CSV table of C-alpha atoms in Angstrom, one decimal:
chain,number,residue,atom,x,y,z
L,1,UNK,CA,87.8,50.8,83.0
L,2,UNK,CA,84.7,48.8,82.7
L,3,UNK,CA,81.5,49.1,81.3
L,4,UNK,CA,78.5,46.3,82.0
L,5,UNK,CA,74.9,46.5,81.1
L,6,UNK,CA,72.6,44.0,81.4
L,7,UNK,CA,69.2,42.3,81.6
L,8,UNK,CA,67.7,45.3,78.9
L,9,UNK,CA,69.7,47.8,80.4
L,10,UNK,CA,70.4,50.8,78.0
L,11,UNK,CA,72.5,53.5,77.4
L,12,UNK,CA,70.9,56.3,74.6
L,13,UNK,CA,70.7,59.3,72.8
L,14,UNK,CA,67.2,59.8,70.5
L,15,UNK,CA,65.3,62.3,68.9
L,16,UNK,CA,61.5,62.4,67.8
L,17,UNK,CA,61.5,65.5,66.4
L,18,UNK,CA,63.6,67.5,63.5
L,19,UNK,CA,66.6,68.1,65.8
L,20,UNK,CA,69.8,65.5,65.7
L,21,UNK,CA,70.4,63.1,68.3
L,22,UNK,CA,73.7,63.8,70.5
L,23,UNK,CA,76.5,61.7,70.2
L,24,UNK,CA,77.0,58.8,71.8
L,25,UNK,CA,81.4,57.8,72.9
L,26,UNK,CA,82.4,55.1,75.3
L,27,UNK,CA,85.7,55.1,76.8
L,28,UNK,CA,86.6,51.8,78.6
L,29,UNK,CA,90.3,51.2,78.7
L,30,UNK,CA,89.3,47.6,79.6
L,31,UNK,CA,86.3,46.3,78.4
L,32,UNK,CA,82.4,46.5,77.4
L,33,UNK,CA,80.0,43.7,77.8
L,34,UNK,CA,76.5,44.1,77.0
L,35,UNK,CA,74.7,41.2,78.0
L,36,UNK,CA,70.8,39.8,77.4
L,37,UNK,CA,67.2,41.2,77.7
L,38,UNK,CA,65.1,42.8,79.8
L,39,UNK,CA,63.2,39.7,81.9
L,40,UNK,CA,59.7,40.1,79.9
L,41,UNK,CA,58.1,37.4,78.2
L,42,UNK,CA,56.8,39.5,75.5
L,43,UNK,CA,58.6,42.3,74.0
L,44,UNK,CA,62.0,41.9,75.5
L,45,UNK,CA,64.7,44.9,75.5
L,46,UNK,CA,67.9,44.0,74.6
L,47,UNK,CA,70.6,45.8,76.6
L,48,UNK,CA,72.9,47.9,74.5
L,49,UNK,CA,74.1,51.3,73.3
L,50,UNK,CA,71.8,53.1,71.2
L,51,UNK,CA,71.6,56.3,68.7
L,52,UNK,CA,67.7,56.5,67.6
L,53,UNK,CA,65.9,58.6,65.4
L,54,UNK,CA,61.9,58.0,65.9
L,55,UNK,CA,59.7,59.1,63.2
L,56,UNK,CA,60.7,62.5,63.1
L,57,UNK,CA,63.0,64.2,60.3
L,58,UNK,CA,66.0,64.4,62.9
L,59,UNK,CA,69.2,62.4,62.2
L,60,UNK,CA,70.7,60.3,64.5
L,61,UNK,CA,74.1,60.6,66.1
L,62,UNK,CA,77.5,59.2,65.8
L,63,UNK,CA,78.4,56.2,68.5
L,64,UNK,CA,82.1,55.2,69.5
L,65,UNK,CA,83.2,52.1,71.5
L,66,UNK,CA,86.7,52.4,72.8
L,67,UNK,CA,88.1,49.8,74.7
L,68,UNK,CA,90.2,46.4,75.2
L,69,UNK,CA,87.3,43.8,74.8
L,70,UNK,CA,84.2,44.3,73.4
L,71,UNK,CA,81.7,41.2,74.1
L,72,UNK,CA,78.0,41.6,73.3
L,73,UNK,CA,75.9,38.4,74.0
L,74,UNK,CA,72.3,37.1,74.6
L,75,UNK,CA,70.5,39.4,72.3
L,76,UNK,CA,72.6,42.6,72.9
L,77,UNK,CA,73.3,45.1,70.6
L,78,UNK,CA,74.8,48.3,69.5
L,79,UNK,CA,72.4,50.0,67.1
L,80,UNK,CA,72.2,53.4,65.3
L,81,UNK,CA,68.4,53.1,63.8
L,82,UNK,CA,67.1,56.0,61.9
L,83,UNK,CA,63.2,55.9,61.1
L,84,UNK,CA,61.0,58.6,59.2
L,85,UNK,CA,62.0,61.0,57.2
L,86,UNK,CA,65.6,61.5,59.1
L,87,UNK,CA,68.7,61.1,57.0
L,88,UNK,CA,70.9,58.3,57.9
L,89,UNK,CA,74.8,58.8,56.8
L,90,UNK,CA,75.8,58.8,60.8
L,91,UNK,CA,78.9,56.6,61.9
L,92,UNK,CA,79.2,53.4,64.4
L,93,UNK,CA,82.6,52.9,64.7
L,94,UNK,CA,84.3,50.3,67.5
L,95,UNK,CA,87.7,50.2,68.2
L,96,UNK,CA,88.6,47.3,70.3
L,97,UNK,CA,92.4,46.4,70.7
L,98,UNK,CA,91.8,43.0,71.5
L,99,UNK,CA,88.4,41.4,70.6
L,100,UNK,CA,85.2,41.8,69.0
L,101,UNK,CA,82.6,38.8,70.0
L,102,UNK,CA,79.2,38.9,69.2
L,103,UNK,CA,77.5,35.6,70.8
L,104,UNK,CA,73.9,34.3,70.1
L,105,UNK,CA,70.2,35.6,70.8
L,106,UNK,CA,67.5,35.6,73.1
L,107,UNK,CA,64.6,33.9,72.9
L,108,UNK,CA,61.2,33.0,73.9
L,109,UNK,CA,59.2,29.9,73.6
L,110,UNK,CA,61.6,29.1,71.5
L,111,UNK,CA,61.7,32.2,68.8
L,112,UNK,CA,64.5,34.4,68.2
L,113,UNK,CA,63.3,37.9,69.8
L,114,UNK,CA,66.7,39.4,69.4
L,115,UNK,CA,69.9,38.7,67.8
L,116,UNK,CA,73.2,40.3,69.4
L,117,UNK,CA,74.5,42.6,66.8
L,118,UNK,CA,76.5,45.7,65.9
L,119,UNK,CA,73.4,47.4,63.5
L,120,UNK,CA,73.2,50.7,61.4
L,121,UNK,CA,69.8,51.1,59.8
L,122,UNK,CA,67.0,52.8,58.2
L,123,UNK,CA,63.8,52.0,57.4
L,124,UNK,CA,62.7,55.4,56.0
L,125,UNK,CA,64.1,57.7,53.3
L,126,UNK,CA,67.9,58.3,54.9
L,127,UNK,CA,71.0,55.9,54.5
L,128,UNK,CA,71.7,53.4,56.8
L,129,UNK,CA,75.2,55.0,57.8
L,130,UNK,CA,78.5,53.0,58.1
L,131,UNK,CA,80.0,50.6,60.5
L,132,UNK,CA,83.3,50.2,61.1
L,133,UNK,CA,85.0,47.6,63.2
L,134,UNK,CA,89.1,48.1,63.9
L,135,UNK,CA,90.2,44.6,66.2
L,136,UNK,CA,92.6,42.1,66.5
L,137,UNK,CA,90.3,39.4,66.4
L,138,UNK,CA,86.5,39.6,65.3
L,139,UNK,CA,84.3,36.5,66.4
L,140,UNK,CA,80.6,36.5,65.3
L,141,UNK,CA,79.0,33.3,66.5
L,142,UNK,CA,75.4,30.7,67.1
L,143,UNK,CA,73.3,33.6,65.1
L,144,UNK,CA,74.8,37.0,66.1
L,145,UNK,CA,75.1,39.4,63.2
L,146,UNK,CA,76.4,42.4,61.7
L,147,UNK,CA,75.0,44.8,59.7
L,148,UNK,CA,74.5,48.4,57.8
L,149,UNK,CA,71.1,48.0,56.0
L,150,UNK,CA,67.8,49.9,55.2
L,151,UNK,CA,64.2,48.3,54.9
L,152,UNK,CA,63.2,51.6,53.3
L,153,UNK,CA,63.9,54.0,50.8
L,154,UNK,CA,67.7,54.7,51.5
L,155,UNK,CA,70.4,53.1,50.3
L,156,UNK,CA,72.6,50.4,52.1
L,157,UNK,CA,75.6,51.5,54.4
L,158,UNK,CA,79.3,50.8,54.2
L,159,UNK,CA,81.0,48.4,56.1
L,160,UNK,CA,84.3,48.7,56.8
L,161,UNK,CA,86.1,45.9,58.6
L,162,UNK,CA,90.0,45.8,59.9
L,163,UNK,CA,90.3,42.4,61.8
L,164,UNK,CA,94.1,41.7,62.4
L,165,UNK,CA,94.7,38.9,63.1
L,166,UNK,CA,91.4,36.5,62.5
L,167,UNK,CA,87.4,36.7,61.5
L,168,UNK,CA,85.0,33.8,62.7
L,169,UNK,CA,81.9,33.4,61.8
L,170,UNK,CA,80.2,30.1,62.8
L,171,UNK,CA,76.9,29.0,63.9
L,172,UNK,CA,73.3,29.5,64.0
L,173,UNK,CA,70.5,30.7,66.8
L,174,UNK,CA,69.9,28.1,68.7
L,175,UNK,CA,66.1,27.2,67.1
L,176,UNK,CA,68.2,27.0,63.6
L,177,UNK,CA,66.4,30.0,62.0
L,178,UNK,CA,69.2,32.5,62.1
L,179,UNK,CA,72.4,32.0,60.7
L,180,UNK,CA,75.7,34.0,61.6
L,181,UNK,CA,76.4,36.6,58.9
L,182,UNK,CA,78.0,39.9,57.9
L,183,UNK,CA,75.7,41.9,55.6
L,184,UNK,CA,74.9,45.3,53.9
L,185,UNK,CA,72.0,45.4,52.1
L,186,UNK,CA,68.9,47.5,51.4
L,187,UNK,CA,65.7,45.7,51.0
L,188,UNK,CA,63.2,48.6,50.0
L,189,UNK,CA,65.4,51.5,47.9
């Protein structure tokens, strides 16, 4: 019914090499909360879900959230990354029948080391994929963000949101630096 990882714990699927990373689905009739870091000073983990592609020419896989409640917090995420030469155009898709809240960062000495976020990226040649988010209420607050973007080559993803009954976005990090936002964007291609 319940799913609760935190303090940079992670569930994943990856791949290094030219073969694709599995799929990734979580079924919580309740709810999923993903919440902070791991406890190091210096290149924290966030806790999350994760579909990775590392260097290799592998694609990564599809991840599904089911559930009541999604809440990701503290510098969380949900990521599908793709780096390399793998091809991006892989799905994130959450399905929440109540709420969607993504709330703040993490931070150390005062810098932003994370930002909890729903992400689909690429920073090599592939597409960054699409992210879609099906709620009643979506609440992305104090300098969480979501995103389907590529620092490389590929082009941006699609972003496809279906929010009921209300969006909020309000807020920045808590040093000021990072603002709230919804975005798609490629930076590179």
């Amino acid at each position: 019914k319940r799913l609760l990882l935190w303090d940079g714990a992670q569930i994943s699927t990856s791949t290094t090499g030219s073969g694709k990373a599995g799929i990734l689905n979580v079924n919580a009739s309740e709810s999923v909360q993903l919440i902070g870091t791991s406890k190091l000073t210096e290149n924290a983990v966030p806790s999350g879900l994760f579909a990775v592609t590392q260097g290799g020419s592998g694609s990564s896989g599809n991840l599904t959230i089911e559930t009541g409640k999604l809440l990701i917090r503290d510098g969380a995420q949900v990521s599908i990354s793709t780096s390399g030469t793998g091809q991006g155009d892989v799905n994130l898709t959450v399905k929440a029948s109540e709420s969607v809240e993504l709330i703040g960062t993490s931070s150390v000495n005062g810098q932003v080391t994370s930002r909890s976020g729903l992400l689909v990226g690429s920073d090599g040649i592939g597409a960054a994929g699409e992210l879609t988010i099906e709620t009643k209420n979506l609440r992305v607050l104090d300098g969480a963000i979501v995103s389907a973007g590529t620092f490389g080559e590929g082009r941006g993803g699609n972003l496809i949101i279906n929010a009921s009954d209300s969006l909020d976005i309000i807020g920045n990090s808590v040093d000021g630096s990072e603002p709230s936002r919804i975005t798609t964007e490629t930076r590179g291609g």
